[in-house]
GROMACS .gro file of C-alpha atoms in nm:
model
  434
    1MET     CA    1   0.000   0.000   0.000
    2LYS     CA    2   0.303   0.231   0.045
    3SER     CA    3   0.138   0.385   0.349
    4ASP     CA    4   0.201   0.464   0.715
    5LEU     CA    5  -0.145   0.324   0.783
    6HIS     CA    6  -0.180  -0.052   0.831
    7LYS     CA    7  -0.329  -0.216   0.525
    8VAL     CA    8  -0.641  -0.350   0.697
    9LEU     CA    9  -0.721  -0.004   0.836
   10HIS     CA   10  -0.759   0.160   0.497
   11PRO     CA   11  -1.127   0.253   0.464
   12ILE     CA   12  -1.403   0.117   0.248
   13ALA     CA   13  -1.708   0.346   0.252
   14GLY     CA   14  -1.555   0.545   0.536
   15ARG     CA   15  -1.485   0.248   0.765
   16PRO     CA   16  -1.161   0.049   0.804
   17MET     CA   17  -1.188  -0.271   0.603
   18LEU     CA   18  -1.106  -0.480   0.910
   19LEU     CA   19  -1.409  -0.336   1.090
   20HIS     CA   20  -1.636  -0.425   0.796
   21LEU     CA   21  -1.533  -0.784   0.850
   22ILE     CA   22  -1.572  -0.766   1.229
   23ASP     CA   23  -1.922  -0.617   1.187
   24ASN     CA   24  -2.029  -0.912   0.972
   25VAL     CA   25  -1.875  -1.159   1.215
   26LYS     CA   26  -2.070  -1.002   1.503
   27THR     CA   27  -2.399  -1.097   1.338
   28LEU     CA   28  -2.306  -1.462   1.403
   29ASN     CA   29  -2.272  -1.392   1.779
   30PRO     CA   30  -1.926  -1.549   1.808
   31GLU     CA   31  -1.800  -1.659   2.147
   32LYS     CA   32  -1.454  -1.523   2.070
   33THR     CA   33  -1.297  -1.310   1.796
   34VAL     CA   34  -0.921  -1.298   1.758
   35VAL     CA   35  -0.722  -1.075   1.522
   36VAL     CA   36  -0.375  -1.203   1.438
   37VAL     CA   37  -0.139  -0.919   1.347
   38GLY     CA   38   0.230  -0.882   1.272
   39ALA     CA   39   0.380  -0.548   1.172
   40GLY     CA   40   0.174  -0.244   1.271
   41ARG     CA   41   0.035  -0.425   1.571
   42ASP     CA   42  -0.030  -0.110   1.777
   43GLN     CA   43  -0.245   0.050   1.508
   44VAL     CA   44  -0.460  -0.260   1.466
   45GLU     CA   45  -0.501  -0.313   1.840
   46ARG     CA   46  -0.619   0.046   1.888
   47ALA     CA   47  -0.873   0.009   1.609
   48ALA     CA   48  -0.999  -0.334   1.715
   49ALA     CA   49  -1.004  -0.296   2.095
   50PRO     CA   50  -1.333  -0.100   2.115
   51HIS     CA   51  -1.507  -0.381   1.928
   52GLY     CA   52  -1.447  -0.652   2.187
   53VAL     CA   53  -1.188  -0.855   2.000
   54ALA     CA   54  -0.863  -1.004   2.123
   55THR     CA   55  -0.534  -0.976   1.936
   56ALA     CA   56  -0.251  -1.222   1.890
   57HIS     CA   57   0.096  -1.124   1.771
   58GLN     CA   58   0.273  -1.304   1.488
   59VAL     CA   59   0.631  -1.195   1.549
   60GLU     CA   60   0.769  -1.372   1.242
   61GLN     CA   61   0.568  -1.400   0.923
   62LEU     CA   62   0.612  -1.767   0.838
   63GLY     CA   63   0.295  -1.831   0.640
   64THR     CA   64  -0.080  -1.855   0.687
   65GLY     CA   65  -0.065  -2.175   0.891
   66HIS     CA   66   0.185  -2.016   1.127
   67ALA     CA   67  -0.038  -1.709   1.158
   68VAL     CA   68  -0.341  -1.913   1.265
   69GLN     CA   69  -0.132  -2.097   1.522
   70GLN     CA   70  -0.071  -1.766   1.699
   71ALA     CA   71  -0.440  -1.752   1.794
   72LYS     CA   72  -0.419  -2.072   1.999
   73ASP     CA   73  -0.357  -1.907   2.336
   74ALA     CA   74  -0.625  -1.642   2.279
   75LEU     CA   75  -0.881  -1.913   2.198
   76GLY     CA   76  -0.783  -2.103   2.510
   77ASP     CA   77  -1.017  -2.392   2.584
   78PHE     CA   78  -1.272  -2.285   2.326
   79ASP     CA   79  -1.447  -2.589   2.180
   80GLY     CA   80  -1.649  -2.506   1.873
   81ASP     CA   81  -1.634  -2.397   1.511
   82VAL     CA   82  -1.352  -2.168   1.400
   83LEU     CA   83  -1.390  -1.936   1.101
   84ILE     CA   84  -1.061  -1.826   0.947
   85LEU     CA   85  -1.095  -1.491   0.766
   86TYR     CA   86  -0.858  -1.229   0.628
   87GLY     CA   87  -0.857  -0.863   0.727
   88ASP     CA   88  -0.775  -0.752   0.374
   89VAL     CA   89  -1.072  -0.945   0.230
   90PRO     CA   90  -1.346  -0.723   0.373
   91LEU     CA   91  -1.658  -0.801   0.171
   92VAL     CA   92  -1.730  -1.154   0.295
   93SER     CA   93  -2.094  -1.159   0.396
   94ALA     CA   94  -2.242  -1.306   0.712
   95GLU     CA   95  -2.448  -1.536   0.488
   96THR     CA   96  -2.132  -1.686   0.337
   97MET     CA   97  -1.980  -1.730   0.681
   98GLN     CA   98  -2.295  -1.917   0.786
   99ARG     CA   99  -2.274  -2.135   0.476
  100LEU     CA  100  -1.920  -2.231   0.575
  101THR     CA  101  -2.014  -2.336   0.928
  102GLY     CA  102  -2.335  -2.496   0.804
  103ARG     CA  103  -2.147  -2.720   0.561
  104LEU     CA  104  -1.908  -2.813   0.842
  105HIS     CA  105  -2.206  -2.977   1.014
  106GLY     CA  106  -2.330  -3.159   0.704
  107ALA     CA  107  -2.422  -3.526   0.719
  108ASP     CA  108  -2.075  -3.629   0.600
  109SER     CA  109  -1.909  -3.412   0.869
  110PRO     CA  110  -1.614  -3.279   0.665
  111ALA     CA  111  -1.291  -3.208   0.851
  112VAL     CA  112  -1.245  -2.868   0.685
  113VAL     CA  113  -1.471  -2.652   0.468
  114VAL     CA  114  -1.291  -2.426   0.223
  115LEU     CA  115  -1.438  -2.122   0.048
  116GLY     CA  116  -1.359  -2.141  -0.323
  117PHE     CA  117  -1.418  -1.905  -0.614
  118ARG     CA  118  -1.363  -1.890  -0.989
  119PRO     CA  119  -1.193  -1.563  -1.091
  120ALA     CA  120  -1.179  -1.444  -1.449
  121ASP     CA  121  -0.801  -1.483  -1.428
  122PRO     CA  122  -0.699  -1.760  -1.183
  123GLY     CA  123  -0.342  -1.629  -1.197
  124ALA     CA  124  -0.128  -1.734  -0.902
  125TYR     CA  125  -0.409  -1.844  -0.670
  126GLY     CA  126  -0.388  -2.182  -0.503
  127ARG     CA  127  -0.609  -2.440  -0.668
  128VAL     CA  128  -0.885  -2.659  -0.524
  129ILE     CA  129  -0.933  -2.988  -0.707
  130VAL     CA  130  -1.257  -3.171  -0.632
  131GLU     CA  131  -1.371  -3.527  -0.686
  132PRO     CA  132  -1.590  -3.548  -0.998
  133GLY     CA  133  -1.956  -3.472  -0.934
  134SER     CA  134  -1.912  -3.369  -0.570
  135ASP     CA  135  -1.787  -3.091  -0.341
  136ARG     CA  136  -1.532  -3.320  -0.175
  137ILE     CA  137  -1.175  -3.198  -0.206
  138ALA     CA  138  -0.935  -3.436  -0.377
  139LYS     CA  139  -0.635  -3.204  -0.349
  140MET     CA  140  -0.534  -2.850  -0.265
  141VAL     CA  141  -0.212  -2.709  -0.402
  142GLU     CA  142  -0.041  -2.371  -0.402
  143PHE     CA  143   0.024  -2.227  -0.748
  144LYS     CA  144   0.400  -2.232  -0.690
  145ASP     CA  145   0.388  -2.605  -0.625
  146ALA     CA  146   0.124  -2.699  -0.885
  147ASN     CA  147   0.193  -2.884  -1.208
  148ALA     CA  148   0.051  -2.777  -1.545
  149ALA     CA  149  -0.264  -2.987  -1.514
  150GLU     CA  150  -0.337  -2.854  -1.167
  151ARG     CA  151  -0.281  -2.495  -1.279
  152ALA     CA  152  -0.539  -2.553  -1.552
  153GLU     CA  153  -0.809  -2.594  -1.286
  154THR     CA  154  -1.027  -2.283  -1.239
  155LEU     CA  155  -1.156  -2.336  -0.883
  156CYS     CA  156  -0.933  -2.131  -0.657
  157ASN     CA  157  -0.875  -2.117  -0.283
  158SER     CA  158  -0.980  -1.791  -0.117
  159GLY     CA  159  -0.793  -1.887   0.200
  160LEU     CA  160  -1.112  -1.866   0.406
  161MET     CA  161  -1.227  -2.180   0.582
  162ALA     CA  162  -1.420  -2.332   0.869
  163VAL     CA  163  -1.283  -2.605   1.094
  164ARG     CA  164  -1.359  -2.739   1.440
  165SER     CA  165  -1.125  -2.607   1.708
  166ARG     CA  166  -1.041  -2.957   1.830
  167ASP     CA  167  -0.917  -3.044   1.480
  168LEU     CA  168  -0.753  -2.716   1.386
  169PHE     CA  169  -0.449  -2.701   1.608
  170ALA     CA  170  -0.384  -3.075   1.602
  171LEU     CA  171  -0.361  -3.052   1.223
  172LEU     CA  172  -0.156  -2.730   1.230
  173ASP     CA  173   0.102  -2.896   1.455
  174ARG     CA  174   0.171  -3.138   1.168
  175VAL     CA  175   0.206  -2.878   0.892
  176GLY     CA  176   0.561  -2.855   0.753
  177ASN     CA  177   0.735  -2.597   0.537
  178ASP     CA  178   0.883  -2.821   0.267
  179ASN     CA  179   0.756  -2.613  -0.023
  180ALA     CA  180   0.875  -2.354  -0.273
  181ALA     CA  181   0.829  -2.064  -0.030
  182GLY     CA  182   0.951  -2.237   0.285
  183GLU     CA  183   0.629  -2.136   0.462
  184TYR     CA  184   0.369  -2.313   0.672
  185TYR     CA  185   0.060  -2.321   0.451
  186LEU     CA  186  -0.282  -2.328   0.615
  187PRO     CA  187  -0.441  -2.524   0.325
  188ASP     CA  188  -0.209  -2.817   0.403
  189ILE     CA  189  -0.446  -2.914   0.686
  190VAL     CA  190  -0.690  -3.037   0.420
  191MET     CA  191  -0.444  -3.294   0.286
  192LEU     CA  192  -0.331  -3.390   0.636
  193ALA     CA  193  -0.695  -3.462   0.726
  194ALA     CA  194  -0.724  -3.668   0.405
  195ALA     CA  195  -0.421  -3.872   0.513
  196ASP     CA  196  -0.618  -3.954   0.829
  197GLY     CA  197  -0.907  -4.076   0.614
  198ARG     CA  198  -1.120  -3.764   0.667
  199ALA     CA  199  -1.258  -3.577   0.367
  200SER     CA  200  -1.295  -3.200   0.337
  201ALA     CA  201  -1.543  -2.999   0.130
  202VAL     CA  202  -1.552  -2.676  -0.067
  203ILE     CA  203  -1.833  -2.428  -0.115
  204GLU     CA  204  -1.818  -2.159  -0.382
  205THR     CA  205  -1.889  -1.789  -0.384
  206ASP     CA  206  -1.860  -1.506  -0.633
  207ALA     CA  207  -1.510  -1.373  -0.689
  208SER     CA  208  -1.617  -1.019  -0.594
  209GLU     CA  209  -1.697  -1.132  -0.239
  210VAL     CA  210  -1.343  -1.255  -0.175
  211ALA     CA  211  -1.157  -0.974  -0.350
  212GLY     CA  212  -0.843  -0.891  -0.156
  213VAL     CA  213  -0.671  -0.555  -0.114
  214ASN     CA  214  -0.296  -0.531  -0.164
  215SER     CA  215  -0.268  -0.198  -0.344
  216ARG     CA  216  -0.440   0.136  -0.381
  217ALA     CA  217  -0.582   0.020  -0.713
  218GLU     CA  218  -0.736  -0.289  -0.551
  219LEU     CA  219  -0.869  -0.071  -0.269
  220ALA     CA  220  -1.050   0.141  -0.528
  221MET     CA  221  -1.188  -0.172  -0.697
  222VAL     CA  222  -1.325  -0.310  -0.370
  223GLU     CA  223  -1.471   0.031  -0.285
  224GLY     CA  224  -1.642   0.028  -0.624
  225ALA     CA  225  -1.785  -0.319  -0.566
  226TRP     CA  226  -1.917  -0.219  -0.223
  227GLN     CA  227  -2.075   0.097  -0.361
  228GLN     CA  228  -2.238  -0.089  -0.649
  229SER     CA  229  -2.396  -0.334  -0.407
  230ARG     CA  230  -2.514  -0.058  -0.173
  231ARG     CA  231  -2.670   0.142  -0.457
  232ALA     CA  232  -2.860  -0.165  -0.573
  233ARG     CA  233  -2.990  -0.222  -0.220
  234ALA     CA  234  -3.103   0.140  -0.185
  235MET     CA  235  -3.303   0.116  -0.508
  236ALA     CA  236  -3.445  -0.224  -0.417
  237ASP     CA  237  -3.563  -0.070  -0.088
  238GLY     CA  238  -3.754   0.205  -0.269
  239ALA     CA  239  -3.515   0.496  -0.324
  240THR     CA  240  -3.467   0.663  -0.663
  241LEU     CA  241  -3.107   0.720  -0.772
  242ILE     CA  242  -3.110   0.926  -1.091
  243ALA     CA  243  -2.750   0.832  -1.181
  244PRO     CA  244  -2.658   0.549  -0.943
  245GLU     CA  245  -2.294   0.527  -1.045
  246THR     CA  246  -2.236   0.885  -0.924
  247VAL     CA  247  -2.380   0.840  -0.572
  248TRP     CA  248  -2.142   0.739  -0.292
  249PHE     CA  249  -2.265   0.594   0.034
  250ALA     CA  250  -2.093   0.551   0.370
  251TYR     CA  251  -2.100   0.219   0.549
  252ASP     CA  252  -2.389   0.329   0.776
  253THR     CA  253  -2.596   0.553   0.547
  254GLU     CA  254  -2.969   0.511   0.607
  255VAL     CA  255  -3.200   0.587   0.313
  256GLY     CA  256  -3.578   0.558   0.332
  257ARG     CA  257  -3.849   0.486   0.075
  258ASP     CA  258  -3.937   0.739  -0.194
  259VAL     CA  259  -3.616   0.928  -0.134
  260VAL     CA  260  -3.483   1.091  -0.450
  261ILE     CA  261  -3.106   1.125  -0.484
  262GLU     CA  262  -2.980   1.323  -0.780
  263PRO     CA  263  -2.638   1.279  -0.945
  264HIS     CA  264  -2.306   1.334  -0.770
  265VAL     CA  265  -2.421   1.311  -0.409
  266VAL     CA  266  -2.174   1.194  -0.143
  267PHE     CA  267  -2.278   1.059   0.197
  268GLY     CA  268  -2.026   1.056   0.480
  269PRO     CA  269  -2.070   0.848   0.797
  270GLY     CA  270  -2.380   0.905   1.008
  271ALA     CA  271  -2.626   1.025   0.742
  272LYS     CA  272  -2.995   0.940   0.787
  273ILE     CA  273  -3.239   1.026   0.509
  274ALA     CA  274  -3.607   0.971   0.591
  275ASP     CA  275  -3.889   0.868   0.356
  276GLY     CA  276  -3.971   1.121   0.087
  277ALA     CA  277  -3.671   1.350   0.124
  278VAL     CA  278  -3.493   1.489  -0.184
  279ILE     CA  279  -3.116   1.529  -0.208
  280HIS     CA  280  -3.028   1.738  -0.509
  281ALA     CA  281  -2.711   1.712  -0.715
  282PHE     CA  282  -2.360   1.778  -0.588
  283SER     CA  283  -2.452   1.775  -0.220
  284HIS     CA  284  -2.247   1.630   0.067
  285VAL     CA  285  -2.426   1.489   0.372
  286GLU     CA  286  -2.240   1.361   0.678
  287GLY     CA  287  -2.353   1.304   1.036
  288ALA     CA  288  -2.686   1.465   0.952
  289SER     CA  289  -3.052   1.371   0.980
  290VAL     CA  290  -3.293   1.471   0.703
  291SER     CA  291  -3.664   1.427   0.775
  292GLY     CA  292  -3.942   1.335   0.536
  293GLY     CA  293  -4.027   1.596   0.276
  294ALA     CA  294  -3.710   1.794   0.339
  295ASN     CA  295  -3.518   1.930   0.042
  296VAL     CA  296  -3.138   1.953   0.024
  297GLY     CA  297  -2.922   2.124  -0.238
  298PRO     CA  298  -2.804   2.135  -0.504
  299PHE     CA  299  -2.450   2.209  -0.389
  300ALA     CA  300  -2.539   2.191  -0.019
  301ARG     CA  301  -2.326   2.066   0.265
  302LEU     CA  302  -2.475   1.910   0.578
  303ARG     CA  303  -2.212   1.852   0.845
  304PRO     CA  304  -2.235   1.650   1.169
  305GLY     CA  305  -2.519   1.754   1.396
  306ALA     CA  306  -2.733   1.901   1.119
  307VAL     CA  307  -3.102   1.816   1.159
  308LEU     CA  308  -3.363   1.907   0.899
  309GLU     CA  309  -3.718   1.862   1.017
  310ALA     CA  310  -4.009   1.780   0.788
  311ASP     CA  311  -4.053   1.997   0.478
  312SER     CA  312  -3.756   2.218   0.557
  313LYS     CA  313  -3.518   2.333   0.285
  314VAL     CA  314  -3.144   2.384   0.255
  315GLY     CA  315  -3.060   2.518  -0.087
  316ASN     CA  316  -2.757   2.580  -0.304
  317PHE     CA  317  -2.430   2.675  -0.139
  318VAL     CA  318  -2.571   2.645   0.212
  319GLU     CA  319  -2.364   2.483   0.488
  320VAL     CA  320  -2.527   2.355   0.807
  321LYS     CA  321  -2.330   2.232   1.109
  322ASN     CA  322  -2.470   2.128   1.448
  323ALA     CA  323  -2.790   2.313   1.371
  324ARG     CA  324  -3.159   2.228   1.354
  325LEU     CA  325  -3.406   2.365   1.101
  326GLY     CA  326  -3.764   2.334   1.219
  327LYS     CA  327  -4.059   2.216   1.016
  328GLY     CA  328  -4.090   2.418   0.695
  329ALA     CA  329  -3.791   2.641   0.771
  330LYS     CA  330  -3.586   2.756   0.472
  331ALA     CA  331  -3.229   2.858   0.402
  332SER     CA  332  -3.241   2.868   0.026
  333HIS     CA  333  -2.897   2.990  -0.075
  334LEU     CA  334  -2.549   3.116   0.016
  335THR     CA  335  -2.576   3.073   0.394
  336TYR     CA  336  -2.381   2.931   0.688
  337LEU     CA  337  -2.577   2.801   0.987
  338GLY     CA  338  -2.353   2.670   1.264
  339ASP     CA  339  -2.455   2.589   1.623
  340ALA     CA  340  -2.805   2.718   1.563
  341GLU     CA  341  -3.172   2.647   1.624
  342VAL     CA  342  -3.406   2.773   1.351
  343GLY     CA  343  -3.776   2.763   1.430
  344ALA     CA  344  -4.058   2.632   1.217
  345GLU     CA  345  -4.137   2.830   0.900
  346ALA     CA  346  -3.849   3.072   0.959
  347ASN     CA  347  -3.682   3.211   0.647
  348ILE     CA  348  -3.306   3.264   0.633
  349GLY     CA  349  -3.211   3.509   0.357
  350ALA     CA  350  -2.922   3.469   0.116
  351GLY     CA  351  -2.578   3.540   0.256
  352THR     CA  352  -2.679   3.504   0.622
  353ILE     CA  353  -2.404   3.389   0.856
  354THR     CA  354  -2.422   3.273   1.216
  355CYS     CA  355  -2.102   3.404   1.371
  356ASN     CA  356  -2.059   3.116   1.614
  357TYR     CA  357  -1.686   3.110   1.694
  358ASP     CA  358  -1.460   3.362   1.866
  359GLY     CA  359  -1.137   3.172   1.812
  360PHE     CA  360  -1.174   2.980   2.138
  361LEU     CA  361  -1.535   2.877   2.203
  362LYS     CA  362  -1.852   2.809   2.005
  363TYR     CA  363  -2.179   2.993   2.078
  364ARG     CA  364  -2.539   2.927   1.981
  365THR     CA  365  -2.787   3.124   1.772
  366VAL     CA  366  -3.163   3.081   1.812
  367VAL     CA  367  -3.403   3.199   1.543
  368GLY     CA  368  -3.767   3.182   1.645
  369ALA     CA  369  -4.058   3.034   1.457
  370GLY     CA  370  -4.173   3.240   1.162
  371ALA     CA  371  -3.884   3.484   1.188
  372PHE     CA  372  -3.745   3.645   0.872
  373ILE     CA  373  -3.372   3.707   0.839
  374GLY     CA  374  -3.292   3.947   0.557
  375SER     CA  375  -3.015   3.881   0.308
  376ASN     CA  376  -2.651   3.936   0.398
  377SER     CA  377  -2.714   3.947   0.773
  378ALA     CA  378  -2.463   3.843   1.037
  379LEU     CA  379  -2.602   3.694   1.359
  380VAL     CA  380  -2.330   3.726   1.623
  381ALA     CA  381  -2.378   3.448   1.876
  382PRO     CA  382  -2.486   3.406   2.143
  383VAL     CA  383  -2.801   3.572   2.021
  384THR     CA  384  -3.175   3.500   2.005
  385ILE     CA  385  -3.416   3.628   1.740
  386GLY     CA  386  -3.772   3.609   1.870
  387ASP     CA  387  -4.067   3.442   1.701
  388GLY     CA  388  -4.194   3.639   1.404
  389ALA     CA  389  -3.918   3.900   1.422
  390ILE     CA  390  -3.773   4.059   1.109
  391VAL     CA  391  -3.405   4.133   1.064
  392ALA     CA  392  -3.347   4.387   0.791
  393ALA     CA  393  -3.107   4.294   0.512
  394GLY     CA  394  -2.744   4.372   0.576
  395SER     CA  395  -2.781   4.384   0.955
  396VAL     CA  396  -2.517   4.279   1.207
  397VAL     CA  397  -2.718   4.157   1.506
  398THR     CA  398  -2.531   4.149   1.837
  399ARG     CA  399  -2.818   4.166   2.088
  400ASP     CA  400  -3.135   3.963   2.136
  401VAL     CA  401  -3.439   4.064   1.930
  402GLU     CA  402  -3.791   4.056   2.075
  403ALA     CA  403  -4.069   3.857   1.912
  404ASP     CA  404  -4.239   4.039   1.621
  405ALA     CA  405  -3.984   4.323   1.633
  406LEU     CA  406  -3.801   4.477   1.338
  407VAL     CA  407  -3.428   4.524   1.384
  408LEU     CA  408  -3.205   4.734   1.161
  409ALA     CA  409  -2.839   4.709   1.249
  410ARG     CA  410  -2.647   4.871   0.966
  411GLY     CA  411  -2.472   5.196   0.883
  412THR     CA  412  -2.670   5.501   0.769
  413GLN     CA  413  -2.666   5.553   0.393
  414GLU     CA  414  -2.537   5.895   0.278
  415ALA     CA  415  -2.557   6.029  -0.080
  416LYS     CA  416  -2.348   6.312  -0.234
  417PRO     CA  417  -2.499   6.415  -0.570
  418GLY     CA  418  -2.248   6.460  -0.852
  419TRP     CA  419  -1.953   6.345  -0.644
  420ALA     CA  420  -1.875   6.041  -0.865
  421ALA     CA  421  -1.855   6.243  -1.188
  422LYS     CA  422  -1.620   6.500  -1.028
  423PHE     CA  423  -1.405   6.214  -0.891
  424ARG     CA  424  -1.372   6.050  -1.230
  425ALA     CA  425  -1.271   6.380  -1.396
  426ILE     CA  426  -1.003   6.449  -1.135
  427MET     CA  427  -0.858   6.098  -1.154
  428ALA     CA  428  -0.858   6.095  -1.536
  429ALA     CA  429  -0.660   6.421  -1.535
  430LYS     CA  430  -0.408   6.277  -1.292
  431LYS     CA  431  -0.368   5.969  -1.509
  432ARG     CA  432  -0.297   6.188  -1.814
  433GLY     CA  433  -0.038   6.372  -1.610
  434GLY     CA  434  -0.229   6.695  -1.614
   0.00000   0.00000   0.00000
C-alpha cells in the first residue's frame, strides 16, 4: 500500500476494512474473535479494541498456517467452530460465513470446509481440485507447487475456511514448510486430514466477495464493488437514484423509501435520510438527519449535527453544522448556519451567517418560529431572534431581538450628488499627467 497506515485499516465506505469484517462476524454472535497481526500491531489493536476482540501477535511471518497458530492461546479452551478470515478481504458476507459453518455440520461431517471461487483470471491463486460430481476436495495445491494440469483448474482457494477447534491445532502442529516458499501453509491441513481418512469440502462464492486488497488500485476496486452493491440495495428498498454510479454511500448511510437522490451526491458516515426527502445534485451529507419531505441542495453541505425537520429546505451553497431547522424552515442559498436552532417556517435570507466562533469557544444562535432574516445578515452568537421577528437585510445583530420586532443594524446611507462624476474627472486628469 506504500502507506504509514496498516493495510487493513484503509477505509471502504468510510470504515476500516477490518471493521467491515468484524461487523459481519458479530452478526453470528461469536463466542470469541481474535485478530492475528504482525507489523503495525499497535495500530490494529487500537482500532480493534473497542469492538471486543482479542489480538494475537505473529512476530515472524512464516505463512498462513503459522499465523493461525498464533491464535491458539487467545482461543484457550474454546471448543467449537472456527472461522478463518482475512482482514484484507473485507466483503465476505455473514451469509457466506454461515454457509461455511453450516457445511461443516453436514451429514458427511467434513474435517475442513474451504471457500472457493472462480476468478476471471486464476493467476497465481492456489487451486482446489474436487472429486468429480461432488464438493469433496481431492487435493489442494499452491500455485507455486502446482503442475501444469493442476494450474489448468479454475476453482481457486480464497484462503477462508471453517474447521472445528479440536481439529484445527492438532492438524496445524503437523504442517511442515517443505515447499517452494519455505512457509507453513494453512491449506495443508486439508491434505493432512485426508491422510487420516477424513474428507474436506468446498463451497463456492462469487469472486467479488473474496476480493483482496494489496494496493491502492485494488482498494478502489473493492470500494467500487461495495458501492455498487449498496446502490442496488437502496433502489431495491424504494429509493430513486437518478444516476446510481455517481452516488457514494458511507457504510452506515440510512436511506428511506421514496427518497430521490440526484447525481453526484456523497454521503459521509452518520447520514440518515427519511422517507420522501430529496437530495439534489452535488450535495455532501455527513452526520446529519434529514426528515421526510425535506429538500437539500443542489451544492449543499450538511455537516455532523445538522437536523432538517419535515418539509424544511437547505438550498444551493448552504452549509449547516450542528444546527436544527424546524418544520418548513428555509435557508435557500449562500448561507452558513452553525450551532443554531431555527424555528418552524423561519426564512433565512441569502448570505446570512451565524457568527458562532470567537477563536476559542462556540456559541449558539436561536431563530424563532416564523422569523425572517434578511439577506446578507450576520447573527453574532450568542443571540436569540424572537418568534416572528424581522431582521433587515445587511444587519449585524449582536443583541437579542424581541418577538415580532423589526431590527435594523447597519450603517446610515449617505448620498453626495455629482460626487462620482467629479471624482472620475479628477482621476482621469491625474492619469494623463495633467
